[in-house]
Amino acid sequence: MTELTNLGVREIRDGVAQGDFTAREVAEAFNAAVEAASELNAFIVATPDKALEAADKVDADRAAGRELGAMAGVPIGMKDLFCTDGVQTTAASHILEGFVPRYESTVSQNLWDAGAGMLGKLNLDQFAMGSSNETSHFGNVVSPWRKSGGGNAGMSPGGSSGGSSAAVAARIAPAATGTDTGGSIRQPAAFTGICGIKPTYGRCSRWGVVAFASSLDQAGPMARSVGDCAIMLGAMAGFDAKDSTSLQMDVPDWAAGLSADLKGRKVGIPREYRMDGTDEAILESWEQGKNWLRDAGAEIVDISLPHTKYALPAYYIIAPAEASSNLARYDGVRYGLRDLPEGAGLQDMYAATREEGFGDEVKRRVLIGTYVLSAGFYDAYYNQAQKVRALVARDFERAWADCDVILAPTTPTASFPLGDKTDDPLAMYLNDVFAVPASLAGVPAMSVPAMLNGEGLPLGLQIVGKPFDEQGVLNAGLAIEQRAGFEAKPETWW
Ligand code: GLN
């Protein structure tokens, strides 16, 4: 039998349902893999008992002939941005260390209701701010991938969902949740050779997810195949009255609707995504992607998204502005850490708690955010950025007249060594240049592994779709997946 930890979501679920193995055996195998991979630092807290408990329930349900859910018997990693009842939730920050929610996020609850179990809480960039998983208070995550000829240099798994990407690529979890505010599902998926989809804004409830930038934050699945993403997204999504921006729409059965036949579909190639500084190998994979989609029956058309180059600067105004407001709640009174110096008053406590509890990147964002929202600069920065956002969204609306989905690279480069960009925030922010436009527009977007570059590192292709057309995105993703035949996996060194 194949090692259980090599199996994906569908294989595990179907194997459990058919009695090929028990959910408990699967949970035990992954619990052991998590423990053995501590060097990757992918998990902040492992919860092996939770995984076993959920597995036993599935095994009991099966024995009793009860109906099994879409994720029955599948143990997953949960990004530590989702509040989990009774389990510490930190957003990888010191300020939330020791915070144990008394409630469960809607998305995680949906997954448990579908029969999934929790292997643990995954590491991430602090408050999901970052692109390399190096801003975590609990230390960086190390990618399971290594550059050929690069010695033992640790590589970045991407960020902010770097614990999720590393765990899924290393086969210590068959799938994981991620969140994407400006690329945090797609970029780490691309860096580690896995799939990840950010659905249309509002598909997945934000209730119980630690807020970064509320008008952009979206949860989504990260897994090793398009089909597994379709299954898991179906379990995560749905209307939730507790989130005022939640979409009141039915969730289609994306897994059942999967088809790699793209006859009659048009794929747009945005000319503005040919940017200076993009790796040759990335451009090559983009060419390949076009060929694959053409081979699947699609027509390839050139399109223009003229405001693309303004998207990143606008994002780095809007996201910090919202973050500075969202993070005002961490005051030493309500959550986690409290630093109350001798004889200090309330203001001193706020200041001391925030000084000690927030990391440098978080402080940078709060400073930028309060600056761009301040009375003197609001019009010059925040208002301007909102106008740019509207133009970026309009670019996409116009493009849909000419195409059904858009194909682009996910990132301008492959993964980089840890430490390479930590001193240069702007270089770090550039990682998201291809990911951010779809975030500002709120449209669905996915990364699918395409190939390895000359150094043996994975490269991803991005598919962006019309609002609510996750099916179109997944189908184009499937067409690429079938032709790319990406089967490379990192060698176990941990
Ligand atoms: N890397 C981007 C940032 O630092 C995006 C993060 C995210 O999507 N959560 O803001």
CSV table of N, CA, C and O and ligand atoms in Angstrom, one decimal, residues 79 81 125 127-132 159-161 179-187 212 217 315-316 319-320 361 365 428-429 431-432 436 439, ligand 1:
chain,number,residue,atom,x,y,z
A,79,LYS,N,-4.2,27.1,9.4
A,79,LYS,CA,-3.4,28.4,9.6
A,79,LYS,C,-3.8,29.0,10.9
A,79,LYS,O,-5.0,29.1,11.3
A,81,LEU,N,-4.4,31.6,12.0
A,81,LEU,CA,-5.1,32.9,11.9
A,81,LEU,C,-6.6,32.7,12.1
A,81,LEU,O,-7.4,33.6,12.3
A,125,ASP,N,3.3,34.3,8.6
A,125,ASP,CA,3.8,35.6,8.9
A,125,ASP,C,2.9,36.3,9.9
A,125,ASP,O,1.7,36.2,9.9
A,127,PHE,N,0.4,38.2,11.8
A,127,PHE,CA,-0.9,38.8,11.4
A,127,PHE,C,-1.0,38.8,9.8
A,127,PHE,O,-1.7,39.6,9.2
A,128,ALA,N,-0.4,37.7,9.2
A,128,ALA,CA,-0.4,37.5,7.8
A,128,ALA,C,0.2,38.6,7.0
A,128,ALA,O,0.0,38.8,5.8
A,129,MET,N,1.2,39.3,7.6
A,129,MET,CA,1.9,40.4,6.9
A,129,MET,C,3.3,39.9,6.6
A,129,MET,O,4.2,39.8,7.4
A,130,GLY,N,3.4,39.6,5.3
A,130,GLY,CA,4.7,39.1,4.9
A,130,GLY,C,4.6,38.2,3.7
A,130,GLY,O,3.5,37.8,3.3
A,131,SER,N,5.7,37.9,3.1
A,131,SER,CA,5.8,37.1,1.9
A,131,SER,C,6.8,36.0,2.0
A,131,SER,O,7.1,35.4,1.0
A,132,SER,N,7.3,35.8,3.2
A,132,SER,CA,8.4,34.8,3.3
A,132,SER,C,8.3,34.0,4.5
A,132,SER,O,9.1,33.1,4.8
A,159,GLY,N,4.9,33.3,1.8
A,159,GLY,CA,4.1,33.8,3.0
A,159,GLY,C,2.9,34.6,2.5
A,159,GLY,O,2.8,34.9,1.3
A,160,SER,N,2.0,34.9,3.3
A,160,SER,CA,2.0,34.5,4.7
A,160,SER,C,1.7,33.1,5.1
A,160,SER,O,2.0,32.6,6.1
A,161,SER,N,1.0,32.4,4.1
A,161,SER,CA,0.6,31.0,4.5
A,161,SER,C,1.8,30.0,4.3
A,161,SER,O,1.6,29.0,3.7
A,179,THR,N,-5.0,31.9,4.1
A,179,THR,CA,-5.8,33.1,3.8
A,179,THR,C,-5.0,34.0,2.9
A,179,THR,O,-3.7,33.9,2.8
A,180,ASP,N,-5.7,34.8,2.1
A,180,ASP,CA,-5.0,35.5,1.0
A,180,ASP,C,-5.6,36.9,1.0
A,180,ASP,O,-6.8,37.1,0.8
A,181,THR,N,-4.7,37.9,1.4
A,181,THR,CA,-5.1,39.3,1.4
A,181,THR,C,-4.6,40.0,0.2
A,181,THR,O,-5.2,40.8,-0.4
A,182,GLY,N,-3.3,39.6,-0.1
A,182,GLY,CA,-2.7,40.1,-1.3
A,182,GLY,C,-1.7,39.1,-1.9
A,182,GLY,O,-0.6,39.4,-2.4
A,183,GLY,N,-2.1,37.8,-1.9
A,183,GLY,CA,-1.3,36.8,-2.5
A,183,GLY,C,-0.9,35.6,-1.6
A,183,GLY,O,-0.2,34.7,-2.0
A,184,SER,N,-1.3,35.7,-0.3
A,184,SER,CA,-0.8,34.8,0.7
A,184,SER,C,-1.2,33.3,0.6
A,184,SER,O,-0.7,32.5,1.3
A,185,ILE,N,-2.1,33.0,-0.3
A,185,ILE,CA,-2.4,31.6,-0.7
A,185,ILE,C,-1.6,31.3,-1.9
A,185,ILE,O,-0.8,30.3,-2.0
A,186,ARG,N,-1.6,32.1,-2.9
A,186,ARG,CA,-1.1,31.8,-4.2
A,186,ARG,C,0.5,31.8,-4.2
A,186,ARG,O,1.1,31.0,-4.8
A,187,GLN,N,1.1,32.8,-3.6
A,187,GLN,CA,2.5,32.9,-3.7
A,187,GLN,C,3.2,31.7,-2.9
A,187,GLN,O,4.1,31.1,-3.5
A,212,PHE,N,-6.8,41.1,9.1
A,212,PHE,CA,-5.7,41.9,8.6
A,212,PHE,C,-6.2,43.1,7.9
A,212,PHE,O,-6.3,44.2,8.4
A,217,ASP,N,-9.3,40.3,2.8
A,217,ASP,CA,-9.0,39.0,3.4
A,217,ASP,C,-10.0,37.9,2.9
A,217,ASP,O,-11.2,38.1,2.9
A,315,TYR,N,-2.2,48.7,-3.0
A,315,TYR,CA,-2.4,47.7,-2.0
A,315,TYR,C,-1.7,48.1,-0.7
A,315,TYR,O,-2.2,47.9,0.4
A,316,TYR,N,-0.4,48.5,-0.9
A,316,TYR,CA,0.4,48.8,0.3
A,316,TYR,C,0.0,50.1,1.0
A,316,TYR,O,0.7,50.6,1.9
A,319,ALA,N,-4.1,48.1,2.4
A,319,ALA,CA,-3.9,47.0,3.4
A,319,ALA,C,-3.4,47.6,4.8
A,319,ALA,O,-4.0,47.2,5.8
A,320,PRO,N,-2.3,48.4,4.8
A,320,PRO,CA,-1.9,48.9,6.1
A,320,PRO,C,-3.0,49.8,6.7
A,320,PRO,O,-3.1,49.8,8.0
A,361,GLU,N,7.5,44.3,11.4
A,361,GLU,CA,6.7,44.4,10.2
A,361,GLU,C,5.3,44.9,10.5
A,361,GLU,O,4.8,45.8,9.8
A,365,ARG,N,3.5,48.5,9.4
A,365,ARG,CA,2.2,48.6,8.7
A,365,ARG,C,1.3,49.5,9.5
A,365,ARG,O,0.5,50.3,8.9
A,428,MET,N,10.7,42.7,-0.9
A,428,MET,CA,9.8,41.7,-0.4
A,428,MET,C,8.4,42.0,-0.9
A,428,MET,O,7.7,41.1,-1.4
A,429,TYR,N,7.9,43.2,-0.9
A,429,TYR,CA,6.6,43.5,-1.3
A,429,TYR,C,6.4,43.2,-2.8
A,429,TYR,O,5.3,42.9,-3.2
A,431,ASN,N,7.2,40.7,-4.4
A,431,ASN,CA,6.8,39.3,-4.6
A,431,ASN,C,5.3,39.2,-5.0
A,431,ASN,O,4.9,38.2,-5.6
A,432,ASP,N,4.5,40.2,-4.6
A,432,ASP,CA,3.1,40.1,-4.8
A,432,ASP,C,2.5,40.9,-5.9
A,432,ASP,O,1.3,41.0,-6.1
A,436,VAL,N,-1.6,40.8,-6.4
A,436,VAL,CA,-2.4,41.8,-5.7
A,436,VAL,C,-3.6,42.3,-6.6
A,436,VAL,O,-4.6,42.6,-6.0
A,439,SER,N,-6.7,40.5,-5.9
A,439,SER,CA,-7.2,40.8,-4.5
A,439,SER,C,-7.9,42.1,-4.5
A,439,SER,O,-9.0,42.2,-3.9
B,1,GLN,N1,2.6,39.6,1.2
B,1,GLN,C1,1.5,40.5,1.3
B,1,GLN,C2,1.6,41.4,2.5
B,1,GLN,O1,2.6,41.3,3.1
B,1,GLN,C3,0.2,39.7,1.3
B,1,GLN,C4,-0.1,39.1,2.6
B,1,GLN,C5,-1.4,38.3,2.6
B,1,GLN,O2,-2.0,38.1,1.5
B,1,GLN,N2,-1.8,38.0,3.7
B,1,GLN,O3,0.7,42.1,2.8
